[in-house]
Short mmCIF file of C-alpha atoms and ligand atoms in Angstrom, two decimals:
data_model
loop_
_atom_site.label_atom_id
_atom_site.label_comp_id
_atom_site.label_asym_id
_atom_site.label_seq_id
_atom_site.Cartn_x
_atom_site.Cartn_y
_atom_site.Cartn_z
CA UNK A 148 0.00 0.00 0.00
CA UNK A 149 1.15 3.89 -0.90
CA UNK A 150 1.39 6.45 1.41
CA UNK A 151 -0.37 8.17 -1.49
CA UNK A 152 -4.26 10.10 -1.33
CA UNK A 153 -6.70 7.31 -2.24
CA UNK A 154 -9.54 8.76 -4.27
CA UNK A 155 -12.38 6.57 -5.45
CA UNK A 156 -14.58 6.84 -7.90
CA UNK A 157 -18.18 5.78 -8.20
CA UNK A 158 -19.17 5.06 -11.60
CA UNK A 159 -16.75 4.38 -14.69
CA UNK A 160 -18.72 5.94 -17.00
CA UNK A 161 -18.15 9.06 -19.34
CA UNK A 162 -17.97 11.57 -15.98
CA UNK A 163 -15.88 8.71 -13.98
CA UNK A 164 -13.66 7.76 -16.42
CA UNK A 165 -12.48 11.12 -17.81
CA UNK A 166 -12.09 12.53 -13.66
CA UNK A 167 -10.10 9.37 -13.31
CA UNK A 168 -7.81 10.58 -15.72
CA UNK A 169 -7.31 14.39 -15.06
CA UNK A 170 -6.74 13.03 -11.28
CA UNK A 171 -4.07 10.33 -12.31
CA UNK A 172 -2.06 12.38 -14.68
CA UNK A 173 -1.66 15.28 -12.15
CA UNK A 174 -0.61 12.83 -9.60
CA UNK A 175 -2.92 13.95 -6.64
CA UNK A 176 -3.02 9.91 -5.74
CA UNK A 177 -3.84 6.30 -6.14
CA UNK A 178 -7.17 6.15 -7.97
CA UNK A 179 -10.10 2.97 -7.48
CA UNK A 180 -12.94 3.27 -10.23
CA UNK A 181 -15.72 1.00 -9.39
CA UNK A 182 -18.74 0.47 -11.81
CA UNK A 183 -21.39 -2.16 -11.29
CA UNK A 184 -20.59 -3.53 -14.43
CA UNK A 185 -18.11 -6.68 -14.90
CA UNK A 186 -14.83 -6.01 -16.45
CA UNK A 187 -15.46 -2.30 -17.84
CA UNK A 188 -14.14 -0.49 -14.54
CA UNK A 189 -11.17 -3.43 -14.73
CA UNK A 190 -10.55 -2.53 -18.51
CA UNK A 191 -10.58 1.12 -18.60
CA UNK A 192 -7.97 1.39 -15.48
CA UNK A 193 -5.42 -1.01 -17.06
CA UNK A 194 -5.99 0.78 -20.07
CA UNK A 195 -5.42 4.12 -18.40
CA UNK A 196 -2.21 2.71 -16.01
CA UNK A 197 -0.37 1.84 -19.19
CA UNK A 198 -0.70 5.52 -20.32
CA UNK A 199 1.56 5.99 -16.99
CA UNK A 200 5.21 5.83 -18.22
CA UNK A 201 4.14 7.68 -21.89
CA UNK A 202 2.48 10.57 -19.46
CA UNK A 203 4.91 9.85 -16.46
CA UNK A 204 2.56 9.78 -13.69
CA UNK A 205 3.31 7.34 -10.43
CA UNK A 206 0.56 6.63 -9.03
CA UNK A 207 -1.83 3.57 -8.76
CA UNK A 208 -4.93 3.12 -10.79
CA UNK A 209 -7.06 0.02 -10.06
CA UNK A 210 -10.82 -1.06 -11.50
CA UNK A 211 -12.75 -2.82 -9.40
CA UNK A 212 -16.59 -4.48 -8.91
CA UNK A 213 -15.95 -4.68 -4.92
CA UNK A 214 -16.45 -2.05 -2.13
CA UNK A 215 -14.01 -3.55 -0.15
CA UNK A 216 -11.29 -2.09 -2.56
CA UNK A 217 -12.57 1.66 -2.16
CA UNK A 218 -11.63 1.06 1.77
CA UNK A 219 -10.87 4.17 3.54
CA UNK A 220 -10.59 6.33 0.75
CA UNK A 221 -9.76 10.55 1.50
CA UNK A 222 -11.85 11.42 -0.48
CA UNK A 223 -14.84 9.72 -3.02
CA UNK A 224 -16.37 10.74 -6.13
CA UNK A 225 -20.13 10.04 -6.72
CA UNK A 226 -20.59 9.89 -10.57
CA UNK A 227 -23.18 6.98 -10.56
CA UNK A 228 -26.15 7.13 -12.17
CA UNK A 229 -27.93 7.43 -15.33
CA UNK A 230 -27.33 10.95 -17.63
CA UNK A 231 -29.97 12.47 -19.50
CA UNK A 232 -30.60 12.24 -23.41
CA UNK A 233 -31.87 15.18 -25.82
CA UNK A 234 -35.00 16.71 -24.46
CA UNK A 235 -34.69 15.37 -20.54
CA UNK A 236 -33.67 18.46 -18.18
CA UNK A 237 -31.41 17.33 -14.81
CA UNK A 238 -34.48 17.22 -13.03
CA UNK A 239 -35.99 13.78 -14.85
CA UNK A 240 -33.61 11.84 -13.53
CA UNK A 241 -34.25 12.24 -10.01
CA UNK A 242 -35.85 8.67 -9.26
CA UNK A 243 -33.35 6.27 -10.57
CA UNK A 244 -30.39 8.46 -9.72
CA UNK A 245 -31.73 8.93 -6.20
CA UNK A 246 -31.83 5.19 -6.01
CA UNK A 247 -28.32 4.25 -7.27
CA UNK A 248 -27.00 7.46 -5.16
CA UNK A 249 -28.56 6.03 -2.01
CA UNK A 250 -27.37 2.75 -2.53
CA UNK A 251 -24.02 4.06 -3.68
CA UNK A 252 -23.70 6.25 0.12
CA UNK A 253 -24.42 3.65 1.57
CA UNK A 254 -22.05 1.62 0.73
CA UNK A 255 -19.42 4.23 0.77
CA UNK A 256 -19.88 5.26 3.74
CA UNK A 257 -19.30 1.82 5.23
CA UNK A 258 -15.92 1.20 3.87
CA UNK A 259 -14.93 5.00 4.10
CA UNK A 260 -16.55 6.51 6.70
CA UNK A 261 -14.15 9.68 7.00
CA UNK A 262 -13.68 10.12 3.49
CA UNK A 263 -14.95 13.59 1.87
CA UNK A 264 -18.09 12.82 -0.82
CA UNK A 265 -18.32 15.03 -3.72
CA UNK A 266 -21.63 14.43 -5.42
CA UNK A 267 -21.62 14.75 -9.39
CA UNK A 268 -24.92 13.00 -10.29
CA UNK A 269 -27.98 14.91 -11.38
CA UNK A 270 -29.93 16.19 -10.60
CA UNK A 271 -27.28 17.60 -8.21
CA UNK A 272 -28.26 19.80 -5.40
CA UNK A 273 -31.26 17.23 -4.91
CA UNK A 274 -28.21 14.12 -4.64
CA UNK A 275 -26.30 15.69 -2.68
CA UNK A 276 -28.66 16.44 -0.42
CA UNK A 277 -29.56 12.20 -0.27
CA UNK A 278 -25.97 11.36 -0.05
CA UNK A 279 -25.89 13.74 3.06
CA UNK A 280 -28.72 11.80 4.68
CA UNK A 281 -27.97 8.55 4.14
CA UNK A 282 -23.88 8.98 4.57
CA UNK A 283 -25.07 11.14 8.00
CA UNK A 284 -21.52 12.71 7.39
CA UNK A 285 -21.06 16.15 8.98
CA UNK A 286 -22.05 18.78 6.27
CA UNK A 287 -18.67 20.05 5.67
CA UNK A 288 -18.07 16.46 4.29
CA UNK A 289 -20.72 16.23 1.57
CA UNK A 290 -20.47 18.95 -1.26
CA UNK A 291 -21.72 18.74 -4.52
CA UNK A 292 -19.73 19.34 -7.78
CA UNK A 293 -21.45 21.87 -9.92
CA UNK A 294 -20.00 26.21 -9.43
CA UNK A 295 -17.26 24.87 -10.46
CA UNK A 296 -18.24 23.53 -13.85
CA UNK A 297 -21.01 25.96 -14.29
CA UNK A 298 -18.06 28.44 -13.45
CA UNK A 299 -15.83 27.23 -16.45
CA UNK A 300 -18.23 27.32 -18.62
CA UNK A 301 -18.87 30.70 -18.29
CA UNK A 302 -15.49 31.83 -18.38
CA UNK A 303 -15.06 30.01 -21.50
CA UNK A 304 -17.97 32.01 -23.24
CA UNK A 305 -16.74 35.15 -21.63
CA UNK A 306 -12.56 34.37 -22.80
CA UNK A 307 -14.33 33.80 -26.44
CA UNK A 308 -16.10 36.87 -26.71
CA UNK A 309 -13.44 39.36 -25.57
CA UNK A 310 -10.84 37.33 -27.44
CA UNK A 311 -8.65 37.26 -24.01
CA UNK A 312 -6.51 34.02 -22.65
CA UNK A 313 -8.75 31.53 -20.40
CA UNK A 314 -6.00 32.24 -17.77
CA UNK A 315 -7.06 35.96 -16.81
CA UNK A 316 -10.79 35.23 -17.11
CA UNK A 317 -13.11 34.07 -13.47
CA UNK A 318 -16.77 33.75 -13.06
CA UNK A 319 -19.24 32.97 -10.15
CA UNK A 320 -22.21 31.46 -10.70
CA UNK A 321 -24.47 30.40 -8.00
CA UNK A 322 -27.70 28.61 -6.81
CA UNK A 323 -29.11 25.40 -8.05
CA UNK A 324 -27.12 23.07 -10.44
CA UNK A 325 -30.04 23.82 -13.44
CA UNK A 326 -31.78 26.37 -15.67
CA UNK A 327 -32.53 28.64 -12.37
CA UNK A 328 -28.66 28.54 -11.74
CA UNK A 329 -27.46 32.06 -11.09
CA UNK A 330 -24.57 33.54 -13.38
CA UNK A 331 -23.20 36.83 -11.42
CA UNK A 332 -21.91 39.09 -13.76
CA UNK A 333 -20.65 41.80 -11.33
CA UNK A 334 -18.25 39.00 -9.68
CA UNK A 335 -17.02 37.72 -12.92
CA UNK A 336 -13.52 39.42 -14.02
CA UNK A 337 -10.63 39.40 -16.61
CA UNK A 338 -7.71 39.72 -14.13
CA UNK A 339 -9.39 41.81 -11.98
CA UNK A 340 -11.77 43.99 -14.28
CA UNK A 341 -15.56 43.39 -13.87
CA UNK A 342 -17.17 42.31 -17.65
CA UNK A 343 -19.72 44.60 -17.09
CA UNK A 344 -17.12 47.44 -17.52
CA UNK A 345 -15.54 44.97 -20.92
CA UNK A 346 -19.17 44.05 -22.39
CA UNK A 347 -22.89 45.88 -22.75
CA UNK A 348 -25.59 44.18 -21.21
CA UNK A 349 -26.88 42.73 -24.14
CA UNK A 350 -23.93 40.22 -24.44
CA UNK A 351 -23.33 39.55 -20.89
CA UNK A 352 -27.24 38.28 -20.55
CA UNK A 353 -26.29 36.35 -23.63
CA UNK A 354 -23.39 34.64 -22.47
CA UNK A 355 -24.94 34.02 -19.00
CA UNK A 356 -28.12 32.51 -20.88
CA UNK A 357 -25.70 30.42 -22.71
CA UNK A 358 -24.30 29.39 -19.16
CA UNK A 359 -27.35 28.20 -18.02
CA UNK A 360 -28.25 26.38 -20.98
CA UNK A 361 -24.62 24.90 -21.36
CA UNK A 362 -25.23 21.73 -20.39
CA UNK A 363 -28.47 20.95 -22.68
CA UNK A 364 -26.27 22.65 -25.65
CA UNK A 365 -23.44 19.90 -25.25
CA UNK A 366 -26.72 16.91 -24.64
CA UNK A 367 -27.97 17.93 -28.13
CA UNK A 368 -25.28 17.64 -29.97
CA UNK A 369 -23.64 14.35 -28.29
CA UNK A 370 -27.61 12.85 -28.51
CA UNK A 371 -26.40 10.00 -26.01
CA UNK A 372 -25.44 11.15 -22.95
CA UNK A 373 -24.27 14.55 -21.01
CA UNK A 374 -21.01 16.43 -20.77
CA UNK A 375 -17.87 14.77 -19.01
CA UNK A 376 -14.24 16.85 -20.03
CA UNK A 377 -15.39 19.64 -18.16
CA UNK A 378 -17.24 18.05 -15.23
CA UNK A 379 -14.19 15.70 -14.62
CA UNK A 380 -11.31 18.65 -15.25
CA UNK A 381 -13.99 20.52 -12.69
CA UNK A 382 -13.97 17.52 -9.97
CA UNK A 383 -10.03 17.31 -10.29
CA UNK A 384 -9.82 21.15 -9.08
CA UNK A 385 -11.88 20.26 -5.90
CA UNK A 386 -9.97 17.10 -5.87
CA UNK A 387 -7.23 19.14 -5.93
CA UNK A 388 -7.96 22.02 -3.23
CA UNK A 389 -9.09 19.25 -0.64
CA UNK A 390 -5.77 17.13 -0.88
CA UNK A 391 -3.58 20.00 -0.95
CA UNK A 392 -5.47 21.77 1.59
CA UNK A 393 -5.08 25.10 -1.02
CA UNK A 394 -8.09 26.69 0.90
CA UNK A 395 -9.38 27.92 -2.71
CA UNK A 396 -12.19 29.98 -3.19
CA UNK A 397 -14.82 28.12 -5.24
CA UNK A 398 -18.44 27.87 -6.08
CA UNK A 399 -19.32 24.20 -5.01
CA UNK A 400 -23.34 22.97 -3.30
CA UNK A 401 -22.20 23.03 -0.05
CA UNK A 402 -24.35 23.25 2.98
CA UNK A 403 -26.42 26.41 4.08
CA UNK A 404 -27.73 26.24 7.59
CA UNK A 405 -28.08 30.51 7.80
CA UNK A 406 -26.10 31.75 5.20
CA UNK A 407 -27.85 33.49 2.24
CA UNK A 408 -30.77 32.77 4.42
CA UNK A 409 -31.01 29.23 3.18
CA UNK A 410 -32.18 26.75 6.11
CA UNK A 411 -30.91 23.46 5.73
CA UNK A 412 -30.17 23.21 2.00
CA UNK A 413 -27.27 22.10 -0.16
CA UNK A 414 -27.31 25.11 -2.99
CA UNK A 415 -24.01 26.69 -4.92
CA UNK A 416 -22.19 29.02 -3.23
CA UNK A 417 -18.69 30.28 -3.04
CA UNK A 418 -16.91 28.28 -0.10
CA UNK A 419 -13.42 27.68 0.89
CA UNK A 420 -11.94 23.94 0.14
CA UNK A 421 -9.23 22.83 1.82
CA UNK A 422 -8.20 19.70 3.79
CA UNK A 423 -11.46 19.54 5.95
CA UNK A 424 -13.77 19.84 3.23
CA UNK A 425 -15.74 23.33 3.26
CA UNK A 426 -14.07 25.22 5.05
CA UNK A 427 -16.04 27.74 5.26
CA UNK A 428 -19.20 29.73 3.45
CA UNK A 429 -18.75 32.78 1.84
CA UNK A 430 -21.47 34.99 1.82
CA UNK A 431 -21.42 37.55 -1.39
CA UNK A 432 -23.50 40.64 -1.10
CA UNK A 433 -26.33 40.68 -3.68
CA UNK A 434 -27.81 43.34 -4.95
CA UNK A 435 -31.92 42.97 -5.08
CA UNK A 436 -32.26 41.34 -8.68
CA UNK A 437 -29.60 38.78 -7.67
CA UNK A 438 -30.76 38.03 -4.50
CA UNK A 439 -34.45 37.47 -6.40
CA UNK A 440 -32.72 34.74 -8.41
CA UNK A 441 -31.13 33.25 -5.98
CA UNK A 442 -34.18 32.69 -3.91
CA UNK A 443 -36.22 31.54 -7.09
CA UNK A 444 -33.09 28.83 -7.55
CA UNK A 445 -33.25 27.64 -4.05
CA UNK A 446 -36.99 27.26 -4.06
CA UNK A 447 -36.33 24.89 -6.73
CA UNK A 448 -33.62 23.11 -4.70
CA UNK A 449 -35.88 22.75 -2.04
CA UNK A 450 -39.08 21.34 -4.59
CA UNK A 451 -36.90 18.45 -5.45
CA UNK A 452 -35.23 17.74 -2.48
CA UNK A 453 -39.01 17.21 -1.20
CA UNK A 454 -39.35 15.00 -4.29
CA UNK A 455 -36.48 12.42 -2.95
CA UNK A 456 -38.02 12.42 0.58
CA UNK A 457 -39.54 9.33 -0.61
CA UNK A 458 -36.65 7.44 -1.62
CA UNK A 459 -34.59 8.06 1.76
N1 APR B 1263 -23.23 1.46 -8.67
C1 APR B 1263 -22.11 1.75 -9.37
N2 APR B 1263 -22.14 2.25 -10.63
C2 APR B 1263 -23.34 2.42 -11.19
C3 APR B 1263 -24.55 2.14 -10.52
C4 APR B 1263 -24.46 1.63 -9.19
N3 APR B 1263 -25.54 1.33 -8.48
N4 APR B 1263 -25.58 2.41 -11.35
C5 APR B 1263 -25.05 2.89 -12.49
N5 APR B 1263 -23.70 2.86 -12.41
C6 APR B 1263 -22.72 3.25 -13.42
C7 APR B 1263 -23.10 2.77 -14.81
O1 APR B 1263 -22.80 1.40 -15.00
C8 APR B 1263 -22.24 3.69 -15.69
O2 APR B 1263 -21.01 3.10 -16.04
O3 APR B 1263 -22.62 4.66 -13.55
C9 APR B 1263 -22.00 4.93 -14.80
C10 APR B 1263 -22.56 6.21 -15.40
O4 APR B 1263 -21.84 6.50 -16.53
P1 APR B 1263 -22.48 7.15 -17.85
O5 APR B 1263 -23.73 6.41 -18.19
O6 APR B 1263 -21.39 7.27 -18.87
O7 APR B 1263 -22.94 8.59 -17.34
P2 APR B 1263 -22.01 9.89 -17.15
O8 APR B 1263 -22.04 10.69 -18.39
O9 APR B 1263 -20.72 9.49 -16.56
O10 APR B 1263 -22.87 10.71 -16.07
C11 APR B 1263 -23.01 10.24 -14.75
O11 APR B 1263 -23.04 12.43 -13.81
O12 APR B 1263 -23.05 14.50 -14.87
C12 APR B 1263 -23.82 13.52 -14.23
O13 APR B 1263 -26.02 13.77 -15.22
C13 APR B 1263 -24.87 12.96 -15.15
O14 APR B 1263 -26.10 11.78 -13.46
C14 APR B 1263 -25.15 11.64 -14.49
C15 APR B 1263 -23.79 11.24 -13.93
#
């Protein structure tokens, strides 16, 4: 056995898979992927340990059917579940995946039971909130995986537009993990300048429409599943902060027990990762329009959280 991180991941799929690689080839430790399905969790970590000495990475990948091999893992990822085809929002998926996530906690939680969850199945501030029940973790241990991606994707559109390296761009958006998410213009930057002093209005509500629509734009033109470079490159930067204990800044569902006057919700907001989890919960001042879509995002958190009440 290493003295290595052990990160696990639930799920070998399109999400798993391609997080299991970002994580291996920057080294941040020995990676398990476990599927339900014979062989393909077996296959695709052989396959991706033989990239090792072309890439130069030394760490430990290992597929696996078996619980037992995810034992006391720092930290596991939650990519389980079934995506969502062209014309399905997030939200349609919520009584299967709340199944296979419950079942997956469970599980987890047994073998690992002071590892750090990060959620990535959808729809996500409703799993996250089910992995937080049935793990009974403290909060600061369960966070969902979904600023961050929501994040990039808006700094993407944003590098694009003003022609400017990806490098100087950041974005925050917040709320739920869907199309109420909340894109804040005012705390999105190229090194340091606000947009809204780099771009009118018009094309700053067009790129943040854009954001919340991003990942139904990549569903219809893949037709058989939902994104995965970005959501794994996005779990590898939590990944990332936790392990190194970095103490970034990012937007991730994390628990709100009085903050943003949310009571008892997982919802996006800006937090500080580091080697306990969420650190802490950073509370942005929002002006009254933001602060309106914020609330209308949560009350959707909280509409489908109610929904999974029945499979807890
Ligand atoms: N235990 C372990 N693995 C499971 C279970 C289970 N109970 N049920 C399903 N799986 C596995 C499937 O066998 C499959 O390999 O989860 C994997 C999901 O992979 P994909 O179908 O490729 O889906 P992916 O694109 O990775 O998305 C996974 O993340 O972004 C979200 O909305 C997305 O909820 C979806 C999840």
């Amino acid at each position: 056995m290493s003295s290595r991180p052990k990160i696990s991941i639930i799920g070998a799929g399109n999400v798993g898979a391609t997080t299991a690689h970002w994580i291996a080839s920057k080294e941040l430790g020995d990676v398990v992927l476990l599927d339900i399905v014979d062989g393909m969790p077996q296959g695709k970590s052989l396959d991706l340990l033989e990239s090792a000495p072309v890439e130069g990475f030394d760490v430990d990948v290992k597929g696996t059917n078996n619980y037992e091999d995810t034992k006391n893992s720092d930290i596991v990822v939650v990519t389980s579940g079934v995506p969502r085809k062209p014309g399905m929002s997030r939200d349609d998926l919520i009584s299967i995946n709340s199944k296979i996530v419950r079942e997956v906690t469970e599980n987890v939680a047994k073998h690992s039971p002071n590892c750090i969850l990060i959620i990535v199945t959808n729809p996500l501030d409703a799993m996250v909130f089910v992995a937080s029940k049935v793990s009974n973790f403290p909060h600061h241990r369960v966070i969902g995986m979904a600023g961050v991606l929501d994040s990039t994707r808006f700094r993407t559109f944003i590098a694009k537009e003003l022609d400017v390296s990806v490098e100087d761009v950041d974005a925050m958006v917040l709320g739920g993990h869907g199309d109420s998410m909340v894109p804040l213009p005012r705390y999105s930057t190229v090194n340091g300048i606000p947009i809204t002093e780099l771009m009118d209005h018009g094309r700053i509500t067009a790129l943040a429409e854009r954001t919340r629509k991003g990942g139904e734009e990549i569903v219809n033109l893949l037709k058989t599943g939902s994104a995965f470079y970005a959501p794994g490159a996005a779990v590898t930067e939590m990944v990332e902060a936790i392990l190194k204990d970095k103490k970034r800044i990012l937007p991730c569902a994390a628990y709100c027990d009085k903050e943003y006057d949310v009571n008892g919700y997982f919802v996006g907001v800006p937090v500080k990762l580091g080697r306990k989890g969420v650190e802490k919960v950073i509370e942005l001042k929002l002006n009254k329009e933001e602060s309106e879509m914020f609330q209308k995002s949560v009350e959707h958190v909280k509409s489908l959280v109610a929904t999974t009440e029945k499979f807890l």
